[in-house]
Amino acid sequence: MTHEHDHHHHHDHDHSELSETQLRVRALETVLTEKGYVDPAALDLLIETYETKVGPRNGAAVVAKAWADPAYRARLFKDASPAIGELGYAGRQGEHIVALENTPTTHNMVVCTLCSCYPWPVLGLPPVWYKSAPYRSRVVSDPRGVLKDFDVTLPADTEIRVWDSTSEIRYLVIPMRPQGTEGWSEEQLAELVTRDSMIGTGLAKSPKDVGK
Amino acid sequence: MNGAHDMGGMHGFGPVEPEPNEPVFHGEWEKRAFALTLAMARPGQWNIDSSRFARENRDPAEYLNMRYYQLWFAALETMLKERDIVAEDEIEAGHALHGAKPLPNVLSCADVLKVLHRGGPTERETNTHALFKAGDKVRAKNINPEAHTRLPRYVRGHVGTVDRVIGFHVFPDSNAHFEGEKPQWLYCVRFDGTELWGPDGDPTVKVSVDAWESYLEKP
């Protein structure tokens, strides 16, 4: 059996399993609604909340404020959840947040090897790659190899700290503030903060990359 | 349990492949599976730890072949059926066939944002003192429970350093199986890459896990 054929076969199998799941999801929602256990309007609101309100722009606002406001930065590193709560972001999967500081000598990366723990109030729901076997298996043993997959290369002597989210503590990376941003407003700074830079698989954008 | 979910240090999965401009959900069914899971966490009378166990507790081959929200949905079905909230013949028929037993706390639209905002803090009060302090050397015990645990295999038996005493938190290993919250002191424990992966490991790498006190011993 050629590799290609094997791949194709797997894909077909995956596809039919998925159709089956799609049908069952719809069926279960109907059954639960008929029994009065779920309100479809509440489901719509849950989806809308995570599609449009809770996402990485929240985290970017936190990082930008930490860059611009030394007193806020101090509060954030002392106890992150209340500091993040000051901006109105709180709750499910962010009850106990810890902020991790990237420096010229230390780079932080966050994973949940056992499932998919992720700081929802500041980053939203995790991307597929964060929940995938390639990331979860390799970032704890070969973080530099994982960074290459994201086109990130760090100096050979940078210490890499990998934080495996095995408890209800959620970790948020505060990337280094790019040079050439002196005097920028928080709104401008937030444009430099990518989701991946707050997980540790990326760096903040440099001013020349804004808009790209 | 030593399941497929505990994959730190495994090889062969290939490169990480980020998806450009990834949407929050891939298709309508993911949205509904996600929202159903969150909504039923209220009246379903389980907890986050038992939900995680329901996802990981399956044949490793099956686990690895399922997409993320397929795992969530499979776990939701399991938990609903275990409690006779829904039966298989109802899912097959796509309609309620049996009487609905009363359940408390059905999530209403008006409560959604309140419930999300409140979350589920896991820190508890205590009069006890933590056994370890920051800077102490500790060994992750070599335990292999068939039940739920949050001590990953790749640190078991290895010696690390307590980075921080986090607090006194609900113990997932008991909570997942409805044996009580049994909170314990929780620590952030840092391991050298070479301690975990041997002399060929990257000496600039340090990996930490959050570990409950009963996972740890003096080396």
mmCIF file of C-alpha atoms in Angstrom, chain B:
data_model
loop_
_atom_site.group_PDB
_atom_site.id
_atom_site.type_symbol
_atom_site.label_atom_id
_atom_site.label_comp_id
_atom_site.label_asym_id
_atom_site.label_seq_id
_atom_site.Cartn_x
_atom_site.Cartn_y
_atom_site.Cartn_z
ATOM 1 C CA MET B 1 -4.692 6.670 33.520
ATOM 2 C CA ASN B 2 -1.810 5.973 31.150
ATOM 3 C CA GLY B 3 -3.872 6.860 28.093
ATOM 4 C CA ALA B 4 -3.169 8.322 24.675
ATOM 5 C CA HIS B 5 -3.956 11.767 26.038
ATOM 6 C CA ASP B 6 -0.747 11.741 28.100
ATOM 7 C CA MET B 7 1.472 12.407 25.104
ATOM 8 C CA GLY B 8 4.314 14.612 26.398
ATOM 9 C CA GLY B 9 7.581 13.311 24.911
ATOM 10 C CA MET B 10 6.026 10.986 22.313
ATOM 11 C CA HIS B 11 7.503 10.919 18.810
ATOM 12 C CA GLY B 12 6.113 10.469 15.327
ATOM 13 C CA PHE B 13 3.230 12.942 15.146
ATOM 14 C CA GLY B 14 5.064 15.184 12.663
ATOM 15 C CA PRO B 15 5.368 18.954 12.568
ATOM 16 C CA VAL B 16 2.979 21.434 14.171
ATOM 17 C CA GLU B 17 0.839 22.876 11.383
ATOM 18 C CA PRO B 18 -0.734 26.222 12.267
ATOM 19 C CA GLU B 19 -3.739 27.090 10.097
ATOM 20 C CA PRO B 20 -3.621 30.634 8.684
ATOM 21 C CA ASN B 21 -6.640 32.758 9.665
ATOM 22 C CA GLU B 22 -8.137 29.869 11.584
ATOM 23 C CA PRO B 23 -11.820 30.270 12.442
ATOM 24 C CA VAL B 24 -12.938 29.751 16.054
ATOM 25 C CA PHE B 25 -15.013 26.753 14.969
ATOM 26 C CA HIS B 26 -14.764 24.492 11.922
ATOM 27 C CA GLY B 27 -18.361 23.936 10.935
ATOM 28 C CA GLU B 28 -21.726 24.188 12.605
ATOM 29 C CA TRP B 29 -21.455 20.852 14.438
ATOM 30 C CA GLU B 30 -18.379 22.060 16.371
ATOM 31 C CA LYS B 31 -20.269 25.120 17.562
ATOM 32 C CA ARG B 32 -23.212 23.068 18.748
ATOM 33 C CA ALA B 33 -21.036 20.363 20.384
ATOM 34 C CA PHE B 34 -19.096 23.078 22.242
ATOM 35 C CA ALA B 35 -22.204 24.930 23.409
ATOM 36 C CA LEU B 36 -24.050 21.745 24.407
ATOM 37 C CA THR B 37 -21.084 20.702 26.525
ATOM 38 C CA LEU B 38 -20.951 24.047 28.321
ATOM 39 C CA ALA B 39 -24.718 24.233 28.760
ATOM 40 C CA MET B 40 -25.059 20.686 30.127
ATOM 41 C CA ALA B 41 -22.215 21.252 32.605
ATOM 42 C CA ARG B 42 -24.858 23.070 34.682
ATOM 43 C CA PRO B 43 -27.671 20.554 35.108
ATOM 44 C CA GLY B 44 -25.596 17.459 34.247
ATOM 45 C CA GLN B 45 -24.107 17.225 37.722
ATOM 46 C CA TRP B 46 -20.564 16.353 36.797
ATOM 47 C CA ASN B 47 -17.394 18.433 37.165
ATOM 48 C CA ILE B 48 -14.485 19.537 35.014
ATOM 49 C CA ASP B 49 -12.277 16.697 36.229
ATOM 50 C CA SER B 50 -14.852 14.001 35.475
ATOM 51 C CA SER B 51 -15.375 15.593 32.046
ATOM 52 C CA ARG B 52 -11.657 15.334 31.332
ATOM 53 C CA PHE B 53 -11.687 11.705 32.426
ATOM 54 C CA ALA B 54 -14.662 10.974 30.164
ATOM 55 C CA ARG B 55 -12.649 12.353 27.218
ATOM 56 C CA GLU B 56 -9.380 10.543 27.926
ATOM 57 C CA ASN B 57 -10.887 7.237 29.057
ATOM 58 C CA ARG B 58 -10.984 5.402 25.737
ATOM 59 C CA ASP B 59 -9.020 3.145 23.402
ATOM 60 C CA PRO B 60 -5.776 4.991 22.527
ATOM 61 C CA ALA B 61 -6.251 4.404 18.787
ATOM 62 C CA GLU B 62 -9.736 5.864 18.986
ATOM 63 C CA TYR B 63 -8.546 8.871 21.006
ATOM 64 C CA LEU B 64 -5.838 9.682 18.473
ATOM 65 C CA ASN B 65 -8.212 9.396 15.522
ATOM 66 C CA MET B 66 -10.876 11.703 16.916
ATOM 67 C CA ARG B 67 -11.024 15.410 16.313
ATOM 68 C CA TYR B 68 -11.069 17.607 19.370
ATOM 69 C CA TYR B 69 -14.805 18.348 19.455
ATOM 70 C CA GLN B 70 -15.572 14.728 18.568
ATOM 71 C CA LEU B 71 -13.854 13.859 21.848
ATOM 72 C CA TRP B 72 -15.893 16.478 23.684
ATOM 73 C CA PHE B 73 -19.087 15.200 22.136
ATOM 74 C CA ALA B 74 -18.315 11.542 22.821
ATOM 75 C CA ALA B 75 -17.629 12.418 26.459
ATOM 76 C CA LEU B 76 -20.867 14.395 26.687
ATOM 77 C CA GLU B 77 -22.850 11.446 25.318
ATOM 78 C CA THR B 78 -21.174 9.107 27.811
ATOM 79 C CA MET B 79 -21.914 11.342 30.786
ATOM 80 C CA LEU B 80 -25.544 11.896 29.750
ATOM 81 C CA LYS B 81 -26.162 8.186 29.221
ATOM 82 C CA GLU B 82 -24.486 7.222 32.517
ATOM 83 C CA ARG B 83 -27.016 9.412 34.305
ATOM 84 C CA ASP B 84 -30.024 8.277 32.234
ATOM 85 C CA ILE B 85 -30.539 11.838 31.032
ATOM 86 C CA VAL B 86 -30.538 10.639 27.422
ATOM 87 C CA ALA B 87 -30.706 7.124 25.934
ATOM 88 C CA GLU B 88 -29.064 5.800 22.787
ATOM 89 C CA ASP B 89 -32.412 5.097 21.111
ATOM 90 C CA GLU B 90 -33.317 8.777 21.531
ATOM 91 C CA ILE B 91 -30.121 9.941 19.790
ATOM 92 C CA GLU B 92 -30.778 7.441 16.984
ATOM 93 C CA ALA B 93 -34.381 8.598 16.649
ATOM 94 C CA GLY B 94 -33.450 12.282 16.965
ATOM 95 C CA HIS B 95 -36.315 12.811 19.404
ATOM 96 C CA ALA B 96 -37.128 12.387 23.082
ATOM 97 C CA LEU B 97 -38.725 8.960 23.600
ATOM 98 C CA HIS B 98 -38.647 8.653 27.376
ATOM 99 C CA GLY B 99 -39.835 10.897 30.175
ATOM 100 C CA ALA B 100 -37.574 13.750 31.220
ATOM 101 C CA LYS B 101 -36.466 13.545 34.832
ATOM 102 C CA PRO B 102 -36.294 16.942 36.497
ATOM 103 C CA LEU B 103 -32.835 18.535 36.472
ATOM 104 C CA PRO B 104 -31.831 21.676 38.384
ATOM 105 C CA ASN B 105 -30.089 24.720 36.925
ATOM 106 C CA VAL B 106 -30.972 24.539 33.254
ATOM 107 C CA LEU B 107 -28.828 27.271 31.665
ATOM 108 C CA SER B 108 -31.006 30.151 30.579
ATOM 109 C CA CYS B 109 -30.005 32.788 28.090
ATOM 110 C CA ALA B 110 -30.102 35.402 30.856
ATOM 111 C CA ASP B 111 -27.589 33.426 32.932
ATOM 112 C CA VAL B 112 -24.996 32.663 30.243
ATOM 113 C CA LEU B 113 -22.689 35.644 30.755
ATOM 114 C CA LYS B 114 -23.027 35.496 34.535
ATOM 115 C CA VAL B 115 -22.074 31.814 34.602
ATOM 116 C CA LEU B 116 -19.106 32.325 32.274
ATOM 117 C CA HIS B 117 -17.908 35.310 34.286
ATOM 118 C CA ARG B 118 -18.106 33.419 37.568
ATOM 119 C CA GLY B 119 -16.168 30.401 36.261
ATOM 120 C CA GLY B 120 -15.201 27.658 38.686
ATOM 121 C CA PRO B 121 -12.372 28.673 41.022
ATOM 122 C CA THR B 122 -10.590 25.652 42.530
ATOM 123 C CA GLU B 123 -8.700 27.295 45.414
ATOM 124 C CA ARG B 124 -9.982 26.365 48.895
ATOM 125 C CA GLU B 125 -9.427 27.605 52.447
ATOM 126 C CA THR B 126 -7.063 25.696 54.699
ATOM 127 C CA ASN B 127 -5.384 25.763 58.123
ATOM 128 C CA THR B 128 -2.731 23.294 57.034
ATOM 129 C CA HIS B 129 0.845 24.100 56.098
ATOM 130 C CA ALA B 130 2.474 23.195 52.826
ATOM 131 C CA LEU B 131 5.004 20.385 53.174
ATOM 132 C CA PHE B 132 7.395 21.883 50.608
ATOM 133 C CA LYS B 133 8.626 25.424 49.962
ATOM 134 C CA ALA B 134 10.087 27.225 46.958
ATOM 135 C CA GLY B 135 13.590 25.953 46.235
ATOM 136 C CA ASP B 136 13.030 22.466 47.697
ATOM 137 C CA LYS B 137 14.087 19.462 45.643
ATOM 138 C CA VAL B 138 11.197 17.052 45.066
ATOM 139 C CA ARG B 139 10.717 13.837 43.149
ATOM 140 C CA ALA B 140 7.548 13.202 41.149
ATOM 141 C CA LYS B 141 6.326 9.841 42.411
ATOM 142 C CA ASN B 142 6.247 6.853 40.105
ATOM 143 C CA ILE B 143 2.494 6.332 40.194
ATOM 144 C CA ASN B 144 0.409 4.643 37.491
ATOM 145 C CA PRO B 145 -3.243 4.892 38.487
ATOM 146 C CA GLU B 146 -5.873 3.541 36.103
ATOM 147 C CA ALA B 147 -8.065 6.391 37.311
ATOM 148 C CA HIS B 148 -7.748 10.084 36.456
ATOM 149 C CA THR B 149 -4.516 11.856 37.321
ATOM 150 C CA ARG B 150 -2.834 15.088 36.264
ATOM 151 C CA LEU B 151 0.724 13.897 36.821
ATOM 152 C CA PRO B 152 2.057 13.325 33.295
ATOM 153 C CA ARG B 153 4.158 10.241 32.645
ATOM 154 C CA TYR B 154 7.163 12.185 31.391
ATOM 155 C CA VAL B 155 7.940 13.651 34.838
ATOM 156 C CA ARG B 156 7.285 10.546 36.963
ATOM 157 C CA GLY B 157 10.367 9.420 38.848
ATOM 158 C CA HIS B 158 12.241 12.618 38.019
ATOM 159 C CA VAL B 159 13.651 15.184 40.442
ATOM 160 C CA GLY B 160 12.754 18.858 40.102
ATOM 161 C CA THR B 161 12.704 22.034 42.138
ATOM 162 C CA VAL B 162 9.676 23.717 43.659
ATOM 163 C CA ASP B 163 9.333 26.975 41.788
ATOM 164 C CA ARG B 164 6.342 28.266 43.712
ATOM 165 C CA VAL B 165 3.774 27.150 46.247
ATOM 166 C CA ILE B 166 0.608 27.896 44.284
ATOM 167 C CA GLY B 167 -2.101 27.375 46.881
ATOM 168 C CA PHE B 168 -4.554 24.847 48.205
ATOM 169 C CA HIS B 169 -6.594 23.417 45.313
ATOM 170 C CA VAL B 170 -9.225 20.794 44.542
ATOM 171 C CA PHE B 171 -7.569 17.418 43.865
ATOM 172 C CA PRO B 172 -8.604 16.197 40.401
ATOM 173 C CA ASP B 173 -7.748 12.548 41.049
ATOM 174 C CA SER B 174 -10.553 12.276 43.616
ATOM 175 C CA ASN B 175 -12.916 14.895 42.209
ATOM 176 C CA ALA B 176 -13.013 13.214 38.786
ATOM 177 C CA HIS B 177 -14.468 10.095 40.387
ATOM 178 C CA PHE B 178 -16.912 11.920 42.705
ATOM 179 C CA GLU B 179 -14.852 10.980 45.761
ATOM 180 C CA GLY B 180 -14.825 14.563 46.999
ATOM 181 C CA GLU B 181 -12.741 17.651 46.302
ATOM 182 C CA LYS B 182 -10.108 16.610 48.874
ATOM 183 C CA PRO B 183 -8.066 19.786 48.261
ATOM 184 C CA GLN B 184 -4.292 19.660 48.636
ATOM 185 C CA TRP B 185 -1.333 22.002 48.382
ATOM 186 C CA LEU B 186 -0.401 22.591 44.767
ATOM 187 C CA TYR B 187 3.126 23.404 43.597
ATOM 188 C CA CYS B 188 4.735 24.536 40.391
ATOM 189 C CA VAL B 189 7.687 22.158 39.965
ATOM 190 C CA ARG B 190 10.473 22.872 37.486
ATOM 191 C CA PHE B 191 12.547 20.140 35.846
ATOM 192 C CA ASP B 192 15.755 20.500 33.824
ATOM 193 C CA GLY B 193 15.429 19.300 30.238
ATOM 194 C CA THR B 194 18.389 16.975 30.768
ATOM 195 C CA GLU B 195 16.753 15.444 33.881
ATOM 196 C CA LEU B 196 13.656 14.583 31.830
ATOM 197 C CA TRP B 197 15.231 13.659 28.494
ATOM 198 C CA GLY B 198 18.751 12.573 29.422
ATOM 199 C CA PRO B 199 22.154 13.870 28.373
ATOM 200 C CA ASP B 200 20.938 14.478 24.810
ATOM 201 C CA GLY B 201 18.221 16.825 26.075
ATOM 202 C CA ASP B 202 18.514 20.552 25.405
ATOM 203 C CA PRO B 203 20.366 22.034 28.434
ATOM 204 C CA THR B 204 18.676 25.424 27.931
ATOM 205 C CA VAL B 205 15.201 23.925 28.420
ATOM 206 C CA LYS B 206 13.281 23.832 31.696
ATOM 207 C CA VAL B 207 9.824 22.303 31.909
ATOM 208 C CA SER B 208 7.396 22.827 34.757
ATOM 209 C CA VAL B 209 4.211 21.095 35.767
ATOM 210 C CA ASP B 210 1.737 21.974 38.484
ATOM 211 C CA ALA B 211 1.782 19.072 40.942
ATOM 212 C CA TRP B 212 -0.398 18.324 43.961
ATOM 213 C CA GLU B 213 1.396 17.456 47.184
ATOM 214 C CA SER B 214 0.525 13.765 47.058
ATOM 215 C CA TYR B 215 2.267 13.506 43.666
ATOM 216 C CA LEU B 216 5.571 14.507 45.275
ATOM 217 C CA GLU B 217 8.135 13.053 47.677
ATOM 218 C CA LYS B 218 11.492 14.056 49.094
ATOM 219 C CA PRO B 219 14.184 12.754 46.731
#
